[in-house]
C-alpha cells in the first residue's frame, strides 16, 4: 500500500488523478530500474511516499539521488514513490528482488492502488533476455512495446507514427505447432503477469522493453529511457542522447566501488 511521507506536503496525497504511473520491472540487467533512476534524477522528482509490501526483499540504503552532503544521509528503502505534478507524473521505484511466489500478490496490491489513486495509465519499463529471441525478434531494433486494449484505443495510432515495433508473440510449441502463438518475455520478471492482469482489469498499461544481456547495462538503460522519451517527452530534445539525462550519484557504486562513508 502507499504510505505518504511528510515532506511531500499536499502532493503526498494518495490521489494521483490523471497522473501517469511509471515503474520498472525487476528484470534482466535491472534495465528498467536504471532507466527509472535517470527519470527521477533528471526531473529532480520529490519523494512523496513509500510502497509498503511484504513481497519484496527488505533493504535500506543511503539516498541514491544525493546532491550534497546534507541529503546524502537520508535513507531509502525497497519501494519508494516520487511525484512531479507539473508533468502529471508519479514514479514507483523498486530496488530489491521479489520474494519467491510473491509476484501475484504484488500485482494485485499494485493494481488496486492504481485504481484507488486514480492514475490514468501505467508505463512499465522492462527487459528480456536477448539470447532467447526468435528469428523475427532478431530483426531491427531491440526495443519493443505492448499496450493493453484500453490504452491501444488511446495511443495506438501514435505508436504507429513513431514506427515502434510491438512485442511479437512466439510459437507456444516451436517446431511442433507454430500456429499457436503466446506472449513470452523471458527474464522479464513480473512483466507478463502485470500486463495480462491489467488487460483483464481494464487498466491502461504500456510495457516498454529492451532485449539485452547481463553485464554493464547502463547503455541499455539510456536506450530504454530515450525510447520512453520519444513518447512522453519528459525532457525536450530534438535528438535523444545520453547527455540530456542526469546520472544519479548512486551509480558510482554500480561496479564495486567502496561504500559511501555517510552510510555509516
PDB file of C-alpha atoms in Angstrom:
ATOM      1  CA  UNK A   1       0.000   0.000   0.000  1.00  0.00           C
ATOM      2  CA  UNK A   2       1.036   3.624  -0.457  1.00  0.00           C
ATOM      3  CA  UNK A   3       2.315   5.360   2.682  1.00  0.00           C
ATOM      4  CA  UNK A   4       2.836   9.143   2.275  1.00  0.00           C
ATOM      5  CA  UNK A   5       5.818  10.896   3.811  1.00  0.00           C
ATOM      6  CA  UNK A   6       5.664  14.321   5.448  1.00  0.00           C
ATOM      7  CA  UNK A   7       7.879  16.324   3.135  1.00  0.00           C
ATOM      8  CA  UNK A   8       5.632  15.699   0.139  1.00  0.00           C
ATOM      9  CA  UNK A   9       3.085  18.139   1.558  1.00  0.00           C
ATOM     10  CA  UNK A  10      -0.140  18.189  -0.403  1.00  0.00           C
ATOM     11  CA  UNK A  11       1.431  16.134  -3.206  1.00  0.00           C
ATOM     12  CA  UNK A  12       1.797  13.187  -0.831  1.00  0.00           C
ATOM     13  CA  UNK A  13      -1.908  12.509  -1.119  1.00  0.00           C
ATOM     14  CA  UNK A  14      -2.854   9.066  -2.389  1.00  0.00           C
ATOM     15  CA  UNK A  15      -4.896  10.782  -5.108  1.00  0.00           C
ATOM     16  CA  UNK A  16      -2.877  10.947  -8.334  1.00  0.00           C
ATOM     17  CA  UNK A  17      -5.886  11.550 -10.553  1.00  0.00           C
ATOM     18  CA  UNK A  18      -4.900  11.782 -14.195  1.00  0.00           C
ATOM     19  CA  UNK A  19      -1.222  11.005 -13.491  1.00  0.00           C
ATOM     20  CA  UNK A  20       0.925   8.561 -15.438  1.00  0.00           C
ATOM     21  CA  UNK A  21       2.491   5.955 -13.151  1.00  0.00           C
ATOM     22  CA  UNK A  22       5.978   4.988 -14.299  1.00  0.00           C
ATOM     23  CA  UNK A  23       7.649   1.951 -12.744  1.00  0.00           C
ATOM     24  CA  UNK A  24      10.252  -0.720 -13.515  1.00  0.00           C
ATOM     25  CA  UNK A  25      10.019  -4.467 -13.624  1.00  0.00           C
ATOM     26  CA  UNK A  26      12.832  -6.236 -11.777  1.00  0.00           C
ATOM     27  CA  UNK A  27      14.136  -7.865 -14.938  1.00  0.00           C
ATOM     28  CA  UNK A  28      17.339  -8.914 -16.690  1.00  0.00           C
ATOM     29  CA  UNK A  29      20.151  -6.396 -16.264  1.00  0.00           C
ATOM     30  CA  UNK A  30      17.983  -4.210 -13.994  1.00  0.00           C
ATOM     31  CA  UNK A  31      17.470  -2.063 -17.088  1.00  0.00           C
ATOM     32  CA  UNK A  32      14.043  -0.769 -16.063  1.00  0.00           C
ATOM     33  CA  UNK A  33      15.293   0.249 -12.635  1.00  0.00           C
ATOM     34  CA  UNK A  34      18.308   2.061 -14.088  1.00  0.00           C
ATOM     35  CA  UNK A  35      16.112   3.888 -16.604  1.00  0.00           C
ATOM     36  CA  UNK A  36      13.742   4.886 -13.797  1.00  0.00           C
ATOM     37  CA  UNK A  37      16.721   6.232 -11.848  1.00  0.00           C
ATOM     38  CA  UNK A  38      17.529   8.508 -14.781  1.00  0.00           C
ATOM     39  CA  UNK A  39      13.988   9.884 -14.877  1.00  0.00           C
ATOM     40  CA  UNK A  40      13.872  10.604 -11.129  1.00  0.00           C
ATOM     41  CA  UNK A  41      17.325  12.184 -11.090  1.00  0.00           C
ATOM     42  CA  UNK A  42      16.922  14.293 -14.249  1.00  0.00           C
ATOM     43  CA  UNK A  43      13.493  15.648 -13.328  1.00  0.00           C
ATOM     44  CA  UNK A  44      14.568  16.191  -9.701  1.00  0.00           C
ATOM     45  CA  UNK A  45      11.414  14.469  -8.540  1.00  0.00           C
ATOM     46  CA  UNK A  46      10.221  14.750  -4.942  1.00  0.00           C
ATOM     47  CA  UNK A  47       9.847  11.655  -2.814  1.00  0.00           C
ATOM     48  CA  UNK A  48       6.250  11.661  -1.602  1.00  0.00           C
ATOM     49  CA  UNK A  49       5.936   8.258  -0.013  1.00  0.00           C
ATOM     50  CA  UNK A  50       6.655   4.567   0.138  1.00  0.00           C
ATOM     51  CA  UNK A  51       5.016   1.460  -1.254  1.00  0.00           C
ATOM     52  CA  UNK A  52       4.759  -0.836   1.742  1.00  0.00           C
ATOM     53  CA  UNK A  53       4.716  -4.519   0.776  1.00  0.00           C
ATOM     54  CA  UNK A  54       5.941  -7.867   2.073  1.00  0.00           C
ATOM     55  CA  UNK A  55       6.508  -9.088  -1.495  1.00  0.00           C
ATOM     56  CA  UNK A  56       9.975  -7.546  -1.876  1.00  0.00           C
ATOM     57  CA  UNK A  57      13.227  -8.413  -0.142  1.00  0.00           C
ATOM     58  CA  UNK A  58      13.695  -5.823   2.658  1.00  0.00           C
ATOM     59  CA  UNK A  59      16.570  -3.394   2.173  1.00  0.00           C
ATOM     60  CA  UNK A  60      17.751   0.016   3.300  1.00  0.00           C
ATOM     61  CA  UNK A  61      20.459   2.301   1.963  1.00  0.00           C
ATOM     62  CA  UNK A  62      21.510   5.906   1.675  1.00  0.00           C
ATOM     63  CA  UNK A  63      19.894   8.446  -0.652  1.00  0.00           C
ATOM     64  CA  UNK A  64      20.567   7.264  -4.237  1.00  0.00           C
ATOM     65  CA  UNK A  65      19.973  10.761  -5.622  1.00  0.00           C
ATOM     66  CA  UNK A  66      22.109  12.719  -3.149  1.00  0.00           C
ATOM     67  CA  UNK A  67      23.355  16.048  -4.474  1.00  0.00           C
ATOM     68  CA  UNK A  68      25.175  17.297  -1.370  1.00  0.00           C
ATOM     69  CA  UNK A  69      26.458  16.032   1.958  1.00  0.00           C
ATOM     70  CA  UNK A  70      23.335  17.383   3.671  1.00  0.00           C
ATOM     71  CA  UNK A  71      20.980  14.987   1.908  1.00  0.00           C
ATOM     72  CA  UNK A  72      23.359  12.058   1.398  1.00  0.00           C
ATOM     73  CA  UNK A  73      22.468  10.567   4.778  1.00  0.00           C
ATOM     74  CA  UNK A  74      18.759  10.278   4.055  1.00  0.00           C
ATOM     75  CA  UNK A  75      17.652   6.659   3.984  1.00  0.00           C
ATOM     76  CA  UNK A  76      15.891   4.861   1.167  1.00  0.00           C
ATOM     77  CA  UNK A  77      14.053   1.541   1.165  1.00  0.00           C
ATOM     78  CA  UNK A  78      12.988  -1.090  -1.360  1.00  0.00           C
ATOM     79  CA  UNK A  79       9.967   0.660  -2.898  1.00  0.00           C
ATOM     80  CA  UNK A  80       9.513   4.430  -2.965  1.00  0.00           C
ATOM     81  CA  UNK A  81       7.161   6.837  -4.711  1.00  0.00           C
ATOM     82  CA  UNK A  82       8.217  10.103  -6.385  1.00  0.00           C
ATOM     83  CA  UNK A  83       5.992  12.755  -7.904  1.00  0.00           C
ATOM     84  CA  UNK A  84       6.166  15.649 -10.353  1.00  0.00           C
ATOM     85  CA  UNK A  85       2.725  17.314 -10.505  1.00  0.00           C
ATOM     86  CA  UNK A  86       3.767  19.718 -13.287  1.00  0.00           C
ATOM     87  CA  UNK A  87       4.088  16.749 -15.654  1.00  0.00           C
ATOM     88  CA  UNK A  88       1.321  14.665 -14.088  1.00  0.00           C
ATOM     89  CA  UNK A  89       3.937  12.001 -13.391  1.00  0.00           C
ATOM     90  CA  UNK A  90       4.288   9.653 -10.437  1.00  0.00           C
ATOM     91  CA  UNK A  91       7.126   7.114 -10.257  1.00  0.00           C
ATOM     92  CA  UNK A  92       7.361   3.932  -8.227  1.00  0.00           C
ATOM     93  CA  UNK A  93      10.994   2.871  -7.959  1.00  0.00           C
ATOM     94  CA  UNK A  94      11.678  -0.732  -6.907  1.00  0.00           C
ATOM     95  CA  UNK A  95      15.155  -1.508  -5.573  1.00  0.00           C
ATOM     96  CA  UNK A  96      15.096  -5.144  -4.473  1.00  0.00           C
ATOM     97  CA  UNK A  97      14.047  -8.504  -5.938  1.00  0.00           C
ATOM     98  CA  UNK A  98      10.776 -10.255  -5.288  1.00  0.00           C
ATOM     99  CA  UNK A  99      10.327 -12.925  -2.668  1.00  0.00           C
ATOM    100  CA  UNK A 100       9.524 -16.326  -4.159  1.00  0.00           C
ATOM    101  CA  UNK A 101       5.844 -16.832  -5.051  1.00  0.00           C
ATOM    102  CA  UNK A 102       5.014 -13.180  -4.306  1.00  0.00           C
ATOM    103  CA  UNK A 103       4.554 -11.939  -7.876  1.00  0.00           C
ATOM    104  CA  UNK A 104       0.788 -12.322  -7.941  1.00  0.00           C
ATOM    105  CA  UNK A 105       0.051 -10.717  -4.526  1.00  0.00           C
ATOM    106  CA  UNK A 106       2.248  -7.769  -5.504  1.00  0.00           C
ATOM    107  CA  UNK A 107       0.446  -7.301  -8.822  1.00  0.00           C
ATOM    108  CA  UNK A 108      -2.939  -7.420  -7.105  1.00  0.00           C
ATOM    109  CA  UNK A 109      -1.883  -4.858  -4.489  1.00  0.00           C
ATOM    110  CA  UNK A 110      -0.291  -2.589  -7.087  1.00  0.00           C
ATOM    111  CA  UNK A 111      -3.287  -2.589  -9.422  1.00  0.00           C
ATOM    112  CA  UNK A 112      -5.626  -1.928  -6.512  1.00  0.00           C
ATOM    113  CA  UNK A 113      -3.515   1.129  -5.671  1.00  0.00           C
ATOM    114  CA  UNK A 114      -3.563   2.249  -9.322  1.00  0.00           C
ATOM    115  CA  UNK A 115      -7.369   2.235  -9.239  1.00  0.00           C
ATOM    116  CA  UNK A 116      -7.740   3.847  -5.803  1.00  0.00           C
ATOM    117  CA  UNK A 117      -5.186   6.586  -6.605  1.00  0.00           C
ATOM    118  CA  UNK A 118      -6.986   7.280  -9.919  1.00  0.00           C
ATOM    119  CA  UNK A 119      -3.863   7.044 -12.090  1.00  0.00           C
ATOM    120  CA  UNK A 120      -4.744   7.440 -15.757  1.00  0.00           C
ATOM    121  CA  UNK A 121      -2.262   4.871 -17.035  1.00  0.00           C
ATOM    122  CA  UNK A 122       0.762   2.780 -16.101  1.00  0.00           C
ATOM    123  CA  UNK A 123       4.045   2.585 -18.010  1.00  0.00           C
ATOM    124  CA  UNK A 124       6.217  -0.420 -17.124  1.00  0.00           C
ATOM    125  CA  UNK A 125       9.904  -0.345 -18.075  1.00  0.00           C
ATOM    126  CA  UNK A 126      11.293  -3.827 -18.571  1.00  0.00           C
ATOM    127  CA  UNK A 127      13.821  -6.031 -20.366  1.00  0.00           C
ATOM    128  CA  UNK A 128      14.076  -9.533 -21.764  1.00  0.00           C
ATOM    129  CA  UNK A 129      16.882 -11.983 -22.482  1.00  0.00           C
ATOM    130  CA  UNK A 130      18.436 -11.195 -25.850  1.00  0.00           C
ATOM    131  CA  UNK A 131      19.634 -14.767 -26.357  1.00  0.00           C
ATOM    132  CA  UNK A 132      16.076 -16.141 -26.218  1.00  0.00           C
ATOM    133  CA  UNK A 133      14.734 -14.121 -29.148  1.00  0.00           C
ATOM    134  CA  UNK A 134      13.177 -15.976 -32.042  1.00  0.00           C
ATOM    135  CA  UNK A 135      14.071 -15.269 -35.691  1.00  0.00           C
ATOM    136  CA  UNK A 136      11.504 -12.480 -36.084  1.00  0.00           C
ATOM    137  CA  UNK A 137      12.656 -10.721 -32.927  1.00  0.00           C
ATOM    138  CA  UNK A 138      16.244 -10.663 -34.186  1.00  0.00           C
ATOM    139  CA  UNK A 139      15.263  -8.223 -36.923  1.00  0.00           C
ATOM    140  CA  UNK A 140      15.505  -4.449 -36.497  1.00  0.00           C
ATOM    141  CA  UNK A 141      15.508  -2.571 -33.211  1.00  0.00           C
ATOM    142  CA  UNK A 142      15.943  -4.376 -29.859  1.00  0.00           C
ATOM    143  CA  UNK A 143      13.194  -2.183 -28.375  1.00  0.00           C
ATOM    144  CA  UNK A 144       9.576  -3.330 -28.151  1.00  0.00           C
ATOM    145  CA  UNK A 145       6.251  -2.198 -26.711  1.00  0.00           C
ATOM    146  CA  UNK A 146       2.939  -3.679 -25.553  1.00  0.00           C
ATOM    147  CA  UNK A 147      -0.381  -1.916 -24.978  1.00  0.00           C
ATOM    148  CA  UNK A 148      -3.442  -3.157 -23.136  1.00  0.00           C
ATOM    149  CA  UNK A 149      -6.651  -2.942 -25.217  1.00  0.00           C
ATOM    150  CA  UNK A 150      -7.865   0.107 -23.251  1.00  0.00           C
ATOM    151  CA  UNK A 151      -4.646   2.026 -23.922  1.00  0.00           C
ATOM    152  CA  UNK A 152      -4.437   0.816 -27.515  1.00  0.00           C
ATOM    153  CA  UNK A 153      -7.586   2.806 -28.271  1.00  0.00           C
ATOM    154  CA  UNK A 154      -5.974   5.981 -26.934  1.00  0.00           C
ATOM    155  CA  UNK A 155      -2.377   5.853 -28.205  1.00  0.00           C
ATOM    156  CA  UNK A 156      -2.141   3.002 -30.694  1.00  0.00           C
ATOM    157  CA  UNK A 157      -2.076   5.423 -33.613  1.00  0.00           C
ATOM    158  CA  UNK A 158       0.792   7.375 -32.086  1.00  0.00           C
ATOM    159  CA  UNK A 159       2.888   4.229 -31.737  1.00  0.00           C
ATOM    160  CA  UNK A 160       2.394   3.610 -35.441  1.00  0.00           C
ATOM    161  CA  UNK A 161       3.509   7.173 -36.199  1.00  0.00           C
ATOM    162  CA  UNK A 162       6.631   6.634 -34.088  1.00  0.00           C
ATOM    163  CA  UNK A 163       7.303   3.485 -36.121  1.00  0.00           C
ATOM    164  CA  UNK A 164       7.617   1.404 -32.962  1.00  0.00           C
ATOM    165  CA  UNK A 165       7.623  -2.397 -33.065  1.00  0.00           C
ATOM    166  CA  UNK A 166       5.100  -4.279 -30.966  1.00  0.00           C
ATOM    167  CA  UNK A 167       6.400  -7.234 -28.966  1.00  0.00           C
ATOM    168  CA  UNK A 168       5.918 -10.302 -31.125  1.00  0.00           C
ATOM    169  CA  UNK A 169       4.175 -13.399 -29.876  1.00  0.00           C
ATOM    170  CA  UNK A 170       6.121 -16.632 -30.303  1.00  0.00           C
ATOM    171  CA  UNK A 171       5.126 -20.210 -31.035  1.00  0.00           C
ATOM    172  CA  UNK A 172       3.825 -21.989 -27.942  1.00  0.00           C
ATOM    173  CA  UNK A 173       5.317 -25.267 -29.168  1.00  0.00           C
ATOM    174  CA  UNK A 174       8.217 -24.453 -31.540  1.00  0.00           C
ATOM    175  CA  UNK A 175       8.721 -26.927 -34.413  1.00  0.00           C
ATOM    176  CA  UNK A 176       5.672 -28.869 -33.212  1.00  0.00           C
ATOM    177  CA  UNK A 177       2.845 -26.361 -33.607  1.00  0.00           C
ATOM    178  CA  UNK A 178       3.914 -22.962 -34.930  1.00  0.00           C
ATOM    179  CA  UNK A 179       0.363 -21.680 -35.393  1.00  0.00           C
ATOM    180  CA  UNK A 180      -0.441 -21.233 -31.686  1.00  0.00           C
ATOM    181  CA  UNK A 181       1.241 -18.007 -30.542  1.00  0.00           C
ATOM    182  CA  UNK A 182       1.792 -16.801 -26.970  1.00  0.00           C
ATOM    183  CA  UNK A 183       3.358 -13.798 -25.260  1.00  0.00           C
ATOM    184  CA  UNK A 184       6.768 -14.816 -23.940  1.00  0.00           C
ATOM    185  CA  UNK A 185       9.055 -12.427 -22.025  1.00  0.00           C
ATOM    186  CA  UNK A 186      11.951 -14.484 -20.606  1.00  0.00           C
ATOM    187  CA  UNK A 187      13.864 -12.616 -17.924  1.00  0.00           C
ATOM    188  CA  UNK A 188      11.052 -10.074 -17.642  1.00  0.00           C
ATOM    189  CA  UNK A 189      10.097 -10.765 -14.021  1.00  0.00           C
ATOM    190  CA  UNK A 190       6.552  -9.577 -13.304  1.00  0.00           C
ATOM    191  CA  UNK A 191       6.135  -8.039 -16.769  1.00  0.00           C
ATOM    192  CA  UNK A 192       3.895 -10.637 -18.385  1.00  0.00           C
ATOM    193  CA  UNK A 193       1.747 -11.208 -15.285  1.00  0.00           C
ATOM    194  CA  UNK A 194       1.252  -7.493 -14.622  1.00  0.00           C
ATOM    195  CA  UNK A 195       0.400  -6.864 -18.271  1.00  0.00           C
ATOM    196  CA  UNK A 196      -2.138  -9.688 -18.539  1.00  0.00           C
ATOM    197  CA  UNK A 197      -3.732  -8.710 -15.210  1.00  0.00           C
ATOM    198  CA  UNK A 198      -4.036  -5.120 -16.447  1.00  0.00           C
ATOM    199  CA  UNK A 199      -5.693  -6.349 -19.631  1.00  0.00           C
ATOM    200  CA  UNK A 200      -8.286  -8.322 -17.672  1.00  0.00           C
ATOM    201  CA  UNK A 201      -8.970  -5.459 -15.239  1.00  0.00           C
ATOM    202  CA  UNK A 202      -9.385  -2.778 -17.901  1.00  0.00           C
ATOM    203  CA  UNK A 203      -6.314  -0.805 -16.781  1.00  0.00           C
ATOM    204  CA  UNK A 204      -4.428   1.282 -19.314  1.00  0.00           C
ATOM    205  CA  UNK A 205      -0.861  -0.052 -19.329  1.00  0.00           C
ATOM    206  CA  UNK A 206       2.090   0.194 -21.689  1.00  0.00           C
ATOM    207  CA  UNK A 207       5.150  -2.026 -21.456  1.00  0.00           C
ATOM    208  CA  UNK A 208       8.369  -0.684 -22.955  1.00  0.00           C
ATOM    209  CA  UNK A 209      11.190  -3.198 -23.011  1.00  0.00           C
ATOM    210  CA  UNK A 210      14.632  -3.861 -24.434  1.00  0.00           C
ATOM    211  CA  UNK A 211      16.275  -7.135 -25.333  1.00  0.00           C
ATOM    212  CA  UNK A 212      19.617  -7.276 -23.514  1.00  0.00           C
ATOM    213  CA  UNK A 213      22.151  -9.428 -21.686  1.00  0.00           C
ATOM    214  CA  UNK A 214      23.552  -9.211 -18.167  1.00  0.00           C
ATOM    215  CA  UNK A 215      26.650  -7.036 -17.808  1.00  0.00           C
ATOM    216  CA  UNK A 216      27.192  -3.299 -17.992  1.00  0.00           C
ATOM    217  CA  UNK A 217      23.575  -2.367 -18.689  1.00  0.00           C
ATOM    218  CA  UNK A 218      23.961   1.410 -18.481  1.00  0.00           C
ATOM    219  CA  UNK A 219      23.804   1.780 -22.307  1.00  0.00           C
ATOM    220  CA  UNK A 220      20.621  -0.318 -22.294  1.00  0.00           C
ATOM    221  CA  UNK A 221      19.105   1.985 -19.660  1.00  0.00           C
ATOM    222  CA  UNK A 222      19.862   5.056 -21.771  1.00  0.00           C
ATOM    223  CA  UNK A 223      18.344   3.373 -24.825  1.00  0.00           C
ATOM    224  CA  UNK A 224      15.185   2.490 -22.906  1.00  0.00           C
ATOM    225  CA  UNK A 225      14.730   5.925 -21.328  1.00  0.00           C
ATOM    226  CA  UNK A 226      15.255   7.598 -24.713  1.00  0.00           C
ATOM    227  CA  UNK A 227      12.614   5.253 -26.114  1.00  0.00           C
ATOM    228  CA  UNK A 228      10.254   6.353 -23.339  1.00  0.00           C
ATOM    229  CA  UNK A 229      11.067   9.992 -24.049  1.00  0.00           C
ATOM    230  CA  UNK A 230      10.089   9.640 -27.710  1.00  0.00           C
ATOM    231  CA  UNK A 231       6.555   9.081 -26.475  1.00  0.00           C
ATOM    232  CA  UNK A 232       6.136  11.053 -23.222  1.00  0.00           C
ATOM    233  CA  UNK A 233       8.564  13.910 -23.972  1.00  0.00           C
ATOM    234  CA  UNK A 234       9.753  14.121 -20.370  1.00  0.00           C
ATOM    235  CA  UNK A 235      12.756  16.159 -21.452  1.00  0.00           C
ATOM    236  CA  UNK A 236      12.723  18.327 -24.548  1.00  0.00           C
ATOM    237  CA  UNK A 237      15.298  17.424 -27.144  1.00  0.00           C
ATOM    238  CA  UNK A 238      15.479  17.314 -30.917  1.00  0.00           C
ATOM    239  CA  UNK A 239      17.673  14.210 -30.754  1.00  0.00           C
ATOM    240  CA  UNK A 240      17.583  11.705 -27.894  1.00  0.00           C
ATOM    241  CA  UNK A 241      21.084  11.393 -26.413  1.00  0.00           C
ATOM    242  CA  UNK A 242      22.525  10.213 -23.114  1.00  0.00           C
ATOM    243  CA  UNK A 243      23.792  13.721 -22.294  1.00  0.00           C
ATOM    244  CA  UNK A 244      20.273  15.013 -21.631  1.00  0.00           C
ATOM    245  CA  UNK A 245      19.886  12.691 -18.629  1.00  0.00           C
ATOM    246  CA  UNK A 246      21.382  13.336 -15.195  1.00  0.00           C
ATOM    247  CA  UNK A 247      23.232  10.319 -13.815  1.00  0.00           C
ATOM    248  CA  UNK A 248      22.392   9.807 -10.109  1.00  0.00           C
ATOM    249  CA  UNK A 249      25.206   9.810  -7.568  1.00  0.00           C
ATOM    250  CA  UNK A 250      24.493   6.196  -6.589  1.00  0.00           C
ATOM    251  CA  UNK A 251      25.703   4.956  -9.980  1.00  0.00           C
ATOM    252  CA  UNK A 252      29.266   5.456  -8.758  1.00  0.00           C
ATOM    253  CA  UNK A 253      28.717   2.269  -6.744  1.00  0.00           C
ATOM    254  CA  UNK A 254      27.475   0.055  -9.589  1.00  0.00           C
ATOM    255  CA  UNK A 255      30.707  -1.819 -10.166  1.00  0.00           C
ATOM    256  CA  UNK A 256      32.140  -2.490  -6.737  1.00  0.00           C
ATOM    257  CA  UNK A 257      33.415   0.882  -5.559  1.00  0.00           C
ATOM    258  CA  UNK A 258      33.598   1.404  -1.802  1.00  0.00           C
ATOM    259  CA  UNK A 259      30.534   2.204   0.280  1.00  0.00           C
ATOM    260  CA  UNK A 260      29.960   5.929   0.960  1.00  0.00           C
ATOM    261  CA  UNK A 261      31.167   6.991   4.442  1.00  0.00           C
ATOM    262  CA  UNK A 262      27.838   8.790   5.012  1.00  0.00           C
ATOM    263  CA  UNK A 263      26.140   5.389   5.174  1.00  0.00           C
ATOM    264  CA  UNK A 264      27.858   4.770   8.497  1.00  0.00           C
TER     265      UNK A 264
END
